[in-house]
Amino acid sequence: MKNFIEEIQGDFYADLNILKEAFEQKRIFNIIHYKTGFKIDLIIKKQGDYYDKELGRRKAYKFGDKIFFFASAEDIILSKLLWSKFSSSERQFQDALGVAKVQKDMLDYEYLTKSADVLKVNEPLKRLLKEIGKEIP
């Protein structure tokens, strides 16, 4: 964690207490790029086979002079559906729906449905797919 903080501190704002708690509790937190105001949600990897696969599917992008890894669109959707389930948050579902609408023609629907079964978010995924016109049994 110390190396991470040293790496970003000149370019990004991060609340160090929240960051420390997020690492300890394996939960989400965000950093904000000073020059652009771009907010990045960072998710601490959890333990388990699904989360190992999720990490392997991440995509690397260059932002400024740094490389950042982003979750795949499918994994963002699944994470949002999972958060929606546990928090009863319609906002998380709407965020997932927004990603699905933008990425509709590029999504791996087989991965989505298999992973939804593992995460027990089958019903919210069915609702989301219906809303984007991609009903899959």
mmCIF file of C-alpha atoms in Angstrom:
data_model
loop_
_atom_site.group_PDB
_atom_site.id
_atom_site.type_symbol
_atom_site.label_atom_id
_atom_site.label_comp_id
_atom_site.label_asym_id
_atom_site.label_seq_id
_atom_site.Cartn_x
_atom_site.Cartn_y
_atom_site.Cartn_z
ATOM 1 C CA MET A 1 0.000 0.000 0.000
ATOM 2 C CA LYS A 2 2.858 2.380 0.811
ATOM 3 C CA ASN A 3 4.340 1.978 -2.685
ATOM 4 C CA PHE A 4 0.944 2.653 -4.230
ATOM 5 C CA ILE A 5 0.497 5.864 -2.239
ATOM 6 C CA GLU A 6 3.993 7.055 -3.147
ATOM 7 C CA GLU A 7 3.328 6.281 -6.819
ATOM 8 C CA ILE A 8 0.110 8.317 -7.067
ATOM 9 C CA GLN A 9 0.501 11.093 -4.509
ATOM 10 C CA GLY A 10 1.779 13.773 -6.892
ATOM 11 C CA ASP A 11 -0.947 13.246 -9.488
ATOM 12 C CA PHE A 12 -3.969 12.029 -7.539
ATOM 13 C CA TYR A 13 -5.937 12.982 -4.465
ATOM 14 C CA ALA A 14 -6.718 10.089 -2.133
ATOM 15 C CA ASP A 15 -8.011 10.110 1.429
ATOM 16 C CA LEU A 16 -5.324 8.022 3.114
ATOM 17 C CA ASN A 17 -7.554 6.869 5.984
ATOM 18 C CA ILE A 18 -10.235 5.639 3.587
ATOM 19 C CA LEU A 19 -7.587 4.034 1.400
ATOM 20 C CA LYS A 20 -6.133 2.155 4.398
ATOM 21 C CA GLU A 21 -9.597 0.961 5.483
ATOM 22 C CA ALA A 22 -10.411 -0.162 1.932
ATOM 23 C CA PHE A 23 -7.236 -2.247 1.753
ATOM 24 C CA GLU A 24 -7.962 -3.836 5.132
ATOM 25 C CA GLN A 25 -11.646 -4.510 4.427
ATOM 26 C CA LYS A 26 -11.190 -5.343 0.722
ATOM 27 C CA ARG A 27 -13.715 -2.774 -0.453
ATOM 28 C CA ILE A 28 -13.945 -0.050 -3.063
ATOM 29 C CA PHE A 29 -12.420 3.439 -2.799
ATOM 30 C CA ASN A 30 -11.556 6.156 -5.268
ATOM 31 C CA ILE A 31 -8.795 8.512 -6.273
ATOM 32 C CA ILE A 32 -9.159 11.793 -8.175
ATOM 33 C CA HIS A 33 -6.724 13.087 -10.770
ATOM 34 C CA TYR A 34 -5.745 16.644 -9.807
ATOM 35 C CA LYS A 35 -5.422 18.088 -13.320
ATOM 36 C CA THR A 36 -8.536 16.594 -14.918
ATOM 37 C CA GLY A 37 -10.828 15.802 -11.999
ATOM 38 C CA PHE A 38 -11.131 12.263 -13.414
ATOM 39 C CA LYS A 39 -12.376 9.949 -10.651
ATOM 40 C CA ILE A 40 -11.198 6.343 -10.621
ATOM 41 C CA ASP A 41 -12.871 3.698 -8.476
ATOM 42 C CA LEU A 42 -10.369 1.171 -7.187
ATOM 43 C CA ILE A 43 -11.526 -2.241 -6.086
ATOM 44 C CA ILE A 44 -9.414 -4.405 -3.809
ATOM 45 C CA LYS A 45 -9.294 -8.006 -5.015
ATOM 46 C CA LYS A 46 -11.267 -10.469 -2.937
ATOM 47 C CA GLN A 47 -10.365 -14.141 -2.430
ATOM 48 C CA GLY A 48 -11.887 -16.851 -4.626
ATOM 49 C CA ASP A 49 -11.838 -18.426 -8.069
ATOM 50 C CA TYR A 50 -14.238 -15.896 -9.598
ATOM 51 C CA TYR A 51 -12.096 -12.995 -8.376
ATOM 52 C CA ASP A 52 -8.935 -14.645 -9.734
ATOM 53 C CA LYS A 53 -10.614 -14.915 -13.152
ATOM 54 C CA GLU A 54 -11.891 -11.327 -12.886
ATOM 55 C CA LEU A 55 -8.347 -10.083 -12.234
ATOM 56 C CA GLY A 56 -7.046 -12.016 -15.239
ATOM 57 C CA ARG A 57 -9.635 -10.355 -17.490
ATOM 58 C CA ARG A 58 -8.634 -6.784 -16.614
ATOM 59 C CA LYS A 59 -7.512 -4.390 -19.348
ATOM 60 C CA ALA A 60 -4.428 -2.152 -19.234
ATOM 61 C CA TYR A 61 -4.663 1.497 -20.300
ATOM 62 C CA LYS A 62 -2.165 4.321 -20.207
ATOM 63 C CA PHE A 63 -3.305 7.502 -18.440
ATOM 64 C CA GLY A 64 -0.699 10.233 -18.550
ATOM 65 C CA ASP A 65 2.592 8.484 -17.953
ATOM 66 C CA LYS A 66 1.111 5.674 -15.833
ATOM 67 C CA ILE A 67 -0.462 2.333 -16.669
ATOM 68 C CA PHE A 68 -3.797 1.541 -15.009
ATOM 69 C CA PHE A 69 -5.767 -1.670 -15.109
ATOM 70 C CA PHE A 70 -9.530 -1.585 -15.515
ATOM 71 C CA ALA A 71 -12.051 -4.348 -14.994
ATOM 72 C CA SER A 72 -13.705 -5.701 -18.120
ATOM 73 C CA ALA A 73 -17.161 -4.397 -18.970
ATOM 74 C CA GLU A 74 -18.651 -7.768 -18.007
ATOM 75 C CA ASP A 75 -16.974 -7.709 -14.613
ATOM 76 C CA ILE A 76 -18.065 -4.125 -13.984
ATOM 77 C CA ILE A 77 -21.646 -5.138 -14.759
ATOM 78 C CA LEU A 78 -21.444 -8.163 -12.465
ATOM 79 C CA SER A 79 -19.869 -6.154 -9.644
ATOM 80 C CA LYS A 80 -22.549 -3.476 -9.920
ATOM 81 C CA LEU A 81 -25.278 -6.135 -9.865
ATOM 82 C CA LEU A 82 -23.695 -7.724 -6.797
ATOM 83 C CA TRP A 83 -23.451 -4.356 -5.011
ATOM 84 C CA SER A 84 -27.055 -3.678 -6.014
ATOM 85 C CA LYS A 85 -28.143 -6.964 -4.474
ATOM 86 C CA PHE A 86 -26.426 -6.323 -1.145
ATOM 87 C CA SER A 87 -27.282 -2.647 -0.870
ATOM 88 C CA SER A 88 -30.732 -2.741 -2.474
ATOM 89 C CA SER A 89 -29.451 0.144 -4.583
ATOM 90 C CA GLU A 90 -31.236 0.965 -7.815
ATOM 91 C CA ARG A 91 -28.337 3.285 -8.655
ATOM 92 C CA GLN A 92 -25.907 0.360 -8.883
ATOM 93 C CA PHE A 93 -28.323 -1.463 -11.183
ATOM 94 C CA GLN A 94 -28.667 1.650 -13.348
ATOM 95 C CA ASP A 95 -24.864 1.961 -13.515
ATOM 96 C CA ALA A 96 -24.663 -1.678 -14.673
ATOM 97 C CA LEU A 97 -27.392 -1.012 -17.210
ATOM 98 C CA GLY A 98 -25.501 2.008 -18.542
ATOM 99 C CA VAL A 99 -22.359 -0.066 -19.098
ATOM 100 C CA ALA A 100 -24.420 -2.803 -20.772
ATOM 101 C CA LYS A 101 -26.087 -0.331 -23.135
ATOM 102 C CA VAL A 102 -22.756 1.124 -24.247
ATOM 103 C CA GLN A 103 -20.999 -2.238 -24.558
ATOM 104 C CA LYS A 104 -24.031 -4.223 -25.766
ATOM 105 C CA ASP A 105 -22.524 -5.534 -29.007
ATOM 106 C CA MET A 106 -19.142 -6.362 -27.458
ATOM 107 C CA LEU A 107 -20.152 -8.208 -24.298
ATOM 108 C CA ASP A 108 -19.321 -11.846 -23.637
ATOM 109 C CA TYR A 109 -22.833 -13.041 -22.748
ATOM 110 C CA GLU A 110 -21.712 -16.579 -21.975
ATOM 111 C CA TYR A 111 -19.255 -15.262 -19.375
ATOM 112 C CA LEU A 112 -21.928 -12.947 -17.955
ATOM 113 C CA THR A 113 -24.490 -15.716 -17.481
ATOM 114 C CA LYS A 114 -22.024 -18.250 -16.044
ATOM 115 C CA SER A 115 -20.548 -15.697 -13.648
ATOM 116 C CA ALA A 116 -23.983 -14.421 -12.624
ATOM 117 C CA ASP A 117 -24.773 -17.977 -11.560
ATOM 118 C CA VAL A 118 -21.600 -18.118 -9.428
ATOM 119 C CA LEU A 119 -22.336 -14.724 -7.845
ATOM 120 C CA LYS A 120 -26.057 -15.457 -7.443
ATOM 121 C CA VAL A 121 -27.137 -12.392 -9.435
ATOM 122 C CA ASN A 122 -29.103 -14.290 -12.099
ATOM 123 C CA GLU A 123 -32.351 -12.370 -11.621
ATOM 124 C CA PRO A 124 -30.834 -8.869 -11.841
ATOM 125 C CA LEU A 125 -28.849 -9.979 -14.904
ATOM 126 C CA LYS A 126 -32.014 -11.282 -16.584
ATOM 127 C CA ARG A 127 -33.690 -7.927 -15.885
ATOM 128 C CA LEU A 128 -30.685 -6.038 -17.280
ATOM 129 C CA LEU A 129 -30.500 -8.191 -20.419
ATOM 130 C CA LYS A 130 -34.219 -7.768 -21.034
ATOM 131 C CA GLU A 131 -33.828 -3.971 -20.784
ATOM 132 C CA ILE A 132 -31.123 -3.976 -23.468
ATOM 133 C CA GLY A 133 -33.024 -6.420 -25.686
ATOM 134 C CA LYS A 134 -30.677 -9.368 -25.168
ATOM 135 C CA GLU A 135 -32.751 -12.027 -23.433
ATOM 136 C CA ILE A 136 -30.660 -15.105 -22.780
ATOM 137 C CA PRO A 137 -32.125 -18.147 -20.987
#
